Amino acid sequence: MSHPGPSAVETTLSVAERAELVRRTELPHRHSAEKARIILACADGMSNAAVARVVGVQARTVGKWRRAFAAERMAGLGDAGWIGRPKADLVLDDAERRQLTQWARQAKTAQFLALRAKIVPLVRYVYVDLGRPGT
């Protein structure tokens, strides 16, 4: 005996919403296009499982975006912000910037000289074995 899951939220679209979702299906950003295809299929009366098969996602994903759209309409399809602490800004004064630039140049010069002197020729062969072009 199968247990029916919770009933899906009914999805109806205005003409403007449908036009915007159709436009989003053609966007290069995969997630935006995917969400738009999910909502369009839901508005056509498909179940979450059927939409998941057609779009190629999990049924839970379909339910998530169906509920978000029902609660907030088009705004519910927006991407959430990043989770976690924001990255700290790197603030350097002129002396620190000069020192970092000098260290970077020294590292590049040392690498160039080592390669020129054939001190590390093995690295090129390892890259070739891995299918990567030598550095």
mmCIF file with all atom_site columns, N, CA, C and O in Angstrom, residues 81-87:
data_model
loop_
_atom_site.group_PDB
_atom_site.id
_atom_site.type_symbol
_atom_site.label_atom_id
_atom_site.label_alt_id
_atom_site.label_comp_id
_atom_site.label_asym_id
_atom_site.label_entity_id
_atom_site.label_seq_id
_atom_site.pdbx_PDB_ins_code
_atom_site.Cartn_x
_atom_site.Cartn_y
_atom_site.Cartn_z
_atom_site.occupancy
_atom_site.B_iso_or_equiv
_atom_site.pdbx_formal_charge
_atom_site.auth_seq_id
_atom_site.auth_comp_id
_atom_site.auth_asym_id
_atom_site.auth_atom_id
_atom_site.pdbx_PDB_model_num
ATOM 1  N N  . GLY A 1 81 ? 21.276 34.301 -0.298 1.00 0.00 ? 81 GLY A N  1
ATOM 2  C CA . GLY A 1 81 ? 22.642 34.790 -0.151 1.00 0.00 ? 81 GLY A CA 1
ATOM 3  C C  . GLY A 1 81 ? 23.569 33.670 0.308  1.00 0.00 ? 81 GLY A C  1
ATOM 4  O O  . GLY A 1 81 ? 23.147 32.567 0.626  1.00 0.00 ? 81 GLY A O  1
ATOM 5  N N  . TRP A 1 82 ? 24.849 33.975 0.335  1.00 0.00 ? 82 TRP A N  1
ATOM 6  C CA . TRP A 1 82 ? 25.835 33.000 0.769  1.00 0.00 ? 82 TRP A CA 1
ATOM 7  C C  . TRP A 1 82 ? 25.668 32.700 2.240  1.00 0.00 ? 82 TRP A C  1
ATOM 8  O O  . TRP A 1 82 ? 25.346 33.573 3.029  1.00 0.00 ? 82 TRP A O  1
ATOM 9  N N  . ILE A 1 83 ? 25.911 31.465 2.602  1.00 0.00 ? 83 ILE A N  1
ATOM 10 C CA . ILE A 1 83 ? 25.809 31.042 3.990  1.00 0.00 ? 83 ILE A CA 1
ATOM 11 C C  . ILE A 1 83 ? 27.189 31.173 4.625  1.00 0.00 ? 83 ILE A C  1
ATOM 12 O O  . ILE A 1 83 ? 28.194 30.823 4.022  1.00 0.00 ? 83 ILE A O  1
ATOM 13 N N  . GLY A 1 84 ? 27.222 31.647 5.846  1.00 0.00 ? 84 GLY A N  1
ATOM 14 C CA . GLY A 1 84 ? 28.486 31.730 6.566  1.00 0.00 ? 84 GLY A CA 1
ATOM 15 C C  . GLY A 1 84 ? 29.001 33.155 6.667  1.00 0.00 ? 84 GLY A C  1
ATOM 16 O O  . GLY A 1 84 ? 28.398 34.112 6.196  1.00 0.00 ? 84 GLY A O  1
ATOM 17 N N  . ARG A 1 85 ? 30.145 33.244 7.304  1.00 0.00 ? 85 ARG A N  1
ATOM 18 C CA . ARG A 1 85 ? 30.762 34.541 7.532  1.00 0.00 ? 85 ARG A CA 1
ATOM 19 C C  . ARG A 1 85 ? 31.279 35.111 6.215  1.00 0.00 ? 85 ARG A C  1
ATOM 20 O O  . ARG A 1 85 ? 31.883 34.389 5.424  1.00 0.00 ? 85 ARG A O  1
ATOM 21 N N  . PRO A 1 86 ? 31.064 36.401 5.966  1.00 0.00 ? 86 PRO A N  1
ATOM 22 C CA . PRO A 1 86 ? 31.582 36.987 4.728  1.00 0.00 ? 86 PRO A CA 1
ATOM 23 C C  . PRO A 1 86 ? 33.105 37.025 4.754  1.00 0.00 ? 86 PRO A C  1
ATOM 24 O O  . PRO A 1 86 ? 33.725 37.080 5.813  1.00 0.00 ? 86 PRO A O  1
ATOM 25 N N  . LYS A 1 87 ? 33.694 36.987 3.573  1.00 0.00 ? 87 LYS A N  1
ATOM 26 C CA . LYS A 1 87 ? 35.141 37.048 3.476  1.00 0.00 ? 87 LYS A CA 1
ATOM 27 C C  . LYS A 1 87 ? 35.629 38.413 3.936  1.00 0.00 ? 87 LYS A C  1
ATOM 28 O O  . LYS A 1 87 ? 35.013 39.436 3.646  1.00 0.00 ? 87 LYS A O  1
#
